[in-house]
Amino acid sequence: MGKVTKEVIDVPGVSWHLKKEGIPLNPVIRAGNFVFVSGLTPTNRRTGKIPLVTVEKQTKMVLDNMKVCLEAAGSSPDNVVKCTVYITNSAYFDEVNQVYRQYFRRDQPARVFCVVGSWPKKFDVEIDAIAIVDD
């Protein structure tokens, strides 16, 4: 097996918001045929703002951002092998799953669903992912 290199993927509408906020992370890293997507928040890619919307809309925004990040790295939601969903209240489980099912219709990825305290900004959902890239 050859050396695997780490490639930082710049994602328009996602990367620059993180840099502007001074957050020390990259939204996507590709290493060989693996893609690692950082925990994504319900951030509007045009404005960089997090709107005060329902958990369903937040989940949709997060998964839309994830799709853009995966595609920038040469992957797609169909190639996600694992997700971690972070949520501020376990009562949101059903609402998150309703939206999640729309993005992962078949062969759903392995998943962890965690309830967390809070974040420095007002939102309720964050999701990260690991995906593969087709050869």
PDB file of C-alpha atoms in Angstrom:
ATOM      1  CA  MET A   1       0.000   0.000   0.000  1.00  0.00           C
ATOM      2  CA  GLY A   2       1.349   3.389  -0.989  1.00  0.00           C
ATOM      3  CA  LYS A   3       1.535   6.466   1.139  1.00  0.00           C
ATOM      4  CA  VAL A   4      -1.824   8.094   1.803  1.00  0.00           C
ATOM      5  CA  THR A   5      -1.775  11.862   1.610  1.00  0.00           C
ATOM      6  CA  LYS A   6      -4.039  14.336   3.342  1.00  0.00           C
ATOM      7  CA  GLU A   7      -5.772  16.844   1.089  1.00  0.00           C
ATOM      8  CA  VAL A   8      -7.657  19.846   2.438  1.00  0.00           C
ATOM      9  CA  ILE A   9     -10.757  20.435   0.324  1.00  0.00           C
ATOM     10  CA  ASP A  10     -11.849  24.041  -0.089  1.00  0.00           C
ATOM     11  CA  VAL A  11     -15.635  24.253  -0.172  1.00  0.00           C
ATOM     12  CA  PRO A  12     -17.088  27.501  -1.536  1.00  0.00           C
ATOM     13  CA  GLY A  13     -19.592  28.983   0.882  1.00  0.00           C
ATOM     14  CA  VAL A  14     -18.379  26.809   3.760  1.00  0.00           C
ATOM     15  CA  SER A  15     -14.593  27.148   4.094  1.00  0.00           C
ATOM     16  CA  TRP A  16     -14.431  30.938   4.040  1.00  0.00           C
ATOM     17  CA  HIS A  17     -17.086  31.302   6.762  1.00  0.00           C
ATOM     18  CA  LEU A  18     -14.990  29.127   9.069  1.00  0.00           C
ATOM     19  CA  LYS A  19     -11.843  31.121   8.291  1.00  0.00           C
ATOM     20  CA  LYS A  20     -13.698  34.415   8.769  1.00  0.00           C
ATOM     21  CA  GLU A  21     -14.897  33.247  12.215  1.00  0.00           C
ATOM     22  CA  GLY A  22     -11.365  32.078  13.095  1.00  0.00           C
ATOM     23  CA  ILE A  23     -12.542  28.509  13.698  1.00  0.00           C
ATOM     24  CA  PRO A  24      -9.482  26.225  13.493  1.00  0.00           C
ATOM     25  CA  LEU A  25     -10.775  23.442  11.248  1.00  0.00           C
ATOM     26  CA  ASN A  26     -11.370  22.503   7.646  1.00  0.00           C
ATOM     27  CA  PRO A  27     -14.822  21.325   6.625  1.00  0.00           C
ATOM     28  CA  VAL A  28     -13.507  18.438   4.510  1.00  0.00           C
ATOM     29  CA  ILE A  29     -10.348  16.373   4.417  1.00  0.00           C
ATOM     30  CA  ARG A  30      -9.694  13.701   1.808  1.00  0.00           C
ATOM     31  CA  ALA A  31      -7.203  10.951   2.651  1.00  0.00           C
ATOM     32  CA  GLY A  32      -6.837   8.388  -0.116  1.00  0.00           C
ATOM     33  CA  ASN A  33     -10.329   7.126  -0.915  1.00  0.00           C
ATOM     34  CA  PHE A  34     -11.785   8.384   2.365  1.00  0.00           C
ATOM     35  CA  VAL A  35     -13.532  11.703   2.918  1.00  0.00           C
ATOM     36  CA  PHE A  36     -13.931  13.127   6.420  1.00  0.00           C
ATOM     37  CA  VAL A  37     -16.546  15.844   6.822  1.00  0.00           C
ATOM     38  CA  SER A  38     -16.316  17.933   9.993  1.00  0.00           C
ATOM     39  CA  GLY A  39     -19.384  18.522  12.121  1.00  0.00           C
ATOM     40  CA  LEU A  40     -21.544  20.832  10.039  1.00  0.00           C
ATOM     41  CA  THR A  41     -24.010  23.324  11.424  1.00  0.00           C
ATOM     42  CA  PRO A  42     -27.154  24.816   9.849  1.00  0.00           C
ATOM     43  CA  THR A  43     -25.211  27.692   8.338  1.00  0.00           C
ATOM     44  CA  ASN A  44     -26.466  29.614   5.332  1.00  0.00           C
ATOM     45  CA  ARG A  45     -23.644  29.201   2.790  1.00  0.00           C
ATOM     46  CA  ARG A  46     -24.284  32.629   1.242  1.00  0.00           C
ATOM     47  CA  THR A  47     -24.411  34.719   4.413  1.00  0.00           C
ATOM     48  CA  GLY A  48     -22.521  32.626   6.964  1.00  0.00           C
ATOM     49  CA  LYS A  49     -25.402  33.145   9.396  1.00  0.00           C
ATOM     50  CA  ILE A  50     -27.271  30.491  11.365  1.00  0.00           C
ATOM     51  CA  PRO A  51     -30.991  31.236  11.072  1.00  0.00           C
ATOM     52  CA  LEU A  52     -33.441  30.566  13.894  1.00  0.00           C
ATOM     53  CA  VAL A  53     -35.542  27.858  12.225  1.00  0.00           C
ATOM     54  CA  THR A  54     -37.139  24.526  13.141  1.00  0.00           C
ATOM     55  CA  VAL A  55     -35.077  21.412  13.802  1.00  0.00           C
ATOM     56  CA  GLU A  56     -36.330  19.946  10.513  1.00  0.00           C
ATOM     57  CA  LYS A  57     -35.072  22.983   8.573  1.00  0.00           C
ATOM     58  CA  GLN A  58     -31.788  22.946  10.502  1.00  0.00           C
ATOM     59  CA  THR A  59     -31.285  19.272   9.636  1.00  0.00           C
ATOM     60  CA  LYS A  60     -32.030  19.952   5.969  1.00  0.00           C
ATOM     61  CA  MET A  61     -29.514  22.818   5.921  1.00  0.00           C
ATOM     62  CA  VAL A  62     -26.853  20.655   7.567  1.00  0.00           C
ATOM     63  CA  LEU A  63     -27.395  17.800   5.111  1.00  0.00           C
ATOM     64  CA  ASP A  64     -27.464  20.195   2.133  1.00  0.00           C
ATOM     65  CA  ASN A  65     -24.116  21.579   3.336  1.00  0.00           C
ATOM     66  CA  MET A  66     -22.824  18.024   3.746  1.00  0.00           C
ATOM     67  CA  LYS A  67     -23.826  17.163   0.170  1.00  0.00           C
ATOM     68  CA  VAL A  68     -21.897  20.190  -1.131  1.00  0.00           C
ATOM     69  CA  CYS A  69     -18.850  19.214   0.955  1.00  0.00           C
ATOM     70  CA  LEU A  70     -18.947  15.585  -0.204  1.00  0.00           C
ATOM     71  CA  GLU A  71     -19.275  16.591  -3.843  1.00  0.00           C
ATOM     72  CA  ALA A  72     -16.328  19.007  -3.525  1.00  0.00           C
ATOM     73  CA  ALA A  73     -14.239  16.011  -2.430  1.00  0.00           C
ATOM     74  CA  GLY A  74     -15.472  13.758  -5.252  1.00  0.00           C
ATOM     75  CA  SER A  75     -17.994  11.805  -3.181  1.00  0.00           C
ATOM     76  CA  SER A  76     -21.747  11.901  -2.502  1.00  0.00           C
ATOM     77  CA  PRO A  77     -24.342  11.082   0.171  1.00  0.00           C
ATOM     78  CA  ASP A  78     -24.636   7.597  -1.398  1.00  0.00           C
ATOM     79  CA  ASN A  79     -21.009   6.956  -0.394  1.00  0.00           C
ATOM     80  CA  VAL A  80     -21.348   7.946   3.280  1.00  0.00           C
ATOM     81  CA  VAL A  81     -20.378   5.041   5.535  1.00  0.00           C
ATOM     82  CA  LYS A  82     -20.794   6.708   8.947  1.00  0.00           C
ATOM     83  CA  CYS A  83     -22.457   9.773  10.451  1.00  0.00           C
ATOM     84  CA  THR A  84     -22.605  11.195  13.927  1.00  0.00           C
ATOM     85  CA  VAL A  85     -25.643  13.316  14.714  1.00  0.00           C
ATOM     86  CA  TYR A  86     -25.324  15.737  17.626  1.00  0.00           C
ATOM     87  CA  ILE A  87     -28.574  17.169  18.950  1.00  0.00           C
ATOM     88  CA  THR A  88     -29.472  19.401  21.888  1.00  0.00           C
ATOM     89  CA  ASN A  89     -32.633  17.509  22.875  1.00  0.00           C
ATOM     90  CA  SER A  90     -33.522  13.828  22.447  1.00  0.00           C
ATOM     91  CA  ALA A  91     -37.115  14.890  21.746  1.00  0.00           C
ATOM     92  CA  TYR A  92     -35.890  15.937  18.269  1.00  0.00           C
ATOM     93  CA  PHE A  93     -35.060  12.328  17.327  1.00  0.00           C
ATOM     94  CA  ASP A  94     -38.111  11.815  15.080  1.00  0.00           C
ATOM     95  CA  GLU A  95     -37.846  15.205  13.360  1.00  0.00           C
ATOM     96  CA  VAL A  96     -34.187  14.644  12.523  1.00  0.00           C
ATOM     97  CA  ASN A  97     -34.915  11.125  11.239  1.00  0.00           C
ATOM     98  CA  GLN A  98     -37.681  12.394   8.925  1.00  0.00           C
ATOM     99  CA  VAL A  99     -35.198  14.621   7.099  1.00  0.00           C
ATOM    100  CA  TYR A 100     -32.253  12.198   7.413  1.00  0.00           C
ATOM    101  CA  ARG A 101     -34.267   9.485   5.578  1.00  0.00           C
ATOM    102  CA  GLN A 102     -34.635  11.806   2.583  1.00  0.00           C
ATOM    103  CA  TYR A 103     -30.847  12.062   2.164  1.00  0.00           C
ATOM    104  CA  PHE A 104     -29.993   8.454   2.941  1.00  0.00           C
ATOM    105  CA  ARG A 105     -32.800   6.544   1.215  1.00  0.00           C
ATOM    106  CA  ARG A 106     -31.123   3.142   0.905  1.00  0.00           C
ATOM    107  CA  ASP A 107     -28.101   1.436   2.387  1.00  0.00           C
ATOM    108  CA  GLN A 108     -28.112   3.970   5.230  1.00  0.00           C
ATOM    109  CA  PRO A 109     -24.727   4.640   6.815  1.00  0.00           C
ATOM    110  CA  ALA A 110     -23.756   3.497  10.276  1.00  0.00           C
ATOM    111  CA  ARG A 111     -24.721   6.225  12.731  1.00  0.00           C
ATOM    112  CA  VAL A 112     -24.345   7.512  16.252  1.00  0.00           C
ATOM    113  CA  PHE A 113     -27.018   9.846  17.668  1.00  0.00           C
ATOM    114  CA  CYS A 114     -25.762  11.917  20.639  1.00  0.00           C
ATOM    115  CA  VAL A 115     -27.477  14.432  22.856  1.00  0.00           C
ATOM    116  CA  VAL A 116     -25.168  17.331  23.737  1.00  0.00           C
ATOM    117  CA  GLY A 117     -25.419  20.371  26.008  1.00  0.00           C
ATOM    118  CA  SER A 118     -25.157  23.424  23.805  1.00  0.00           C
ATOM    119  CA  TRP A 119     -22.886  25.305  21.429  1.00  0.00           C
ATOM    120  CA  PRO A 120     -21.626  28.896  21.472  1.00  0.00           C
ATOM    121  CA  LYS A 121     -24.220  29.745  18.798  1.00  0.00           C
ATOM    122  CA  LYS A 122     -27.957  29.050  18.706  1.00  0.00           C
ATOM    123  CA  PHE A 123     -28.623  25.846  16.781  1.00  0.00           C
ATOM    124  CA  ASP A 124     -29.758  22.337  17.645  1.00  0.00           C
ATOM    125  CA  VAL A 125     -28.195  20.007  15.049  1.00  0.00           C
ATOM    126  CA  GLU A 126     -24.651  19.208  13.963  1.00  0.00           C
ATOM    127  CA  ILE A 127     -23.698  16.226  11.786  1.00  0.00           C
ATOM    128  CA  ASP A 128     -20.332  14.862  10.707  1.00  0.00           C
ATOM    129  CA  ALA A 129     -19.598  12.093   8.213  1.00  0.00           C
ATOM    130  CA  ILE A 130     -17.077   9.672   6.793  1.00  0.00           C
ATOM    131  CA  ALA A 131     -17.490   8.702   3.153  1.00  0.00           C
ATOM    132  CA  ILE A 132     -15.627   6.889   0.423  1.00  0.00           C
ATOM    133  CA  VAL A 133     -14.716   7.985  -3.083  1.00  0.00           C
ATOM    134  CA  ASP A 134     -15.427   5.655  -5.973  1.00  0.00           C
ATOM    135  CA  ASP A 135     -12.391   4.643  -7.990  1.00  0.00           C
TER     136      ASP A 135
END
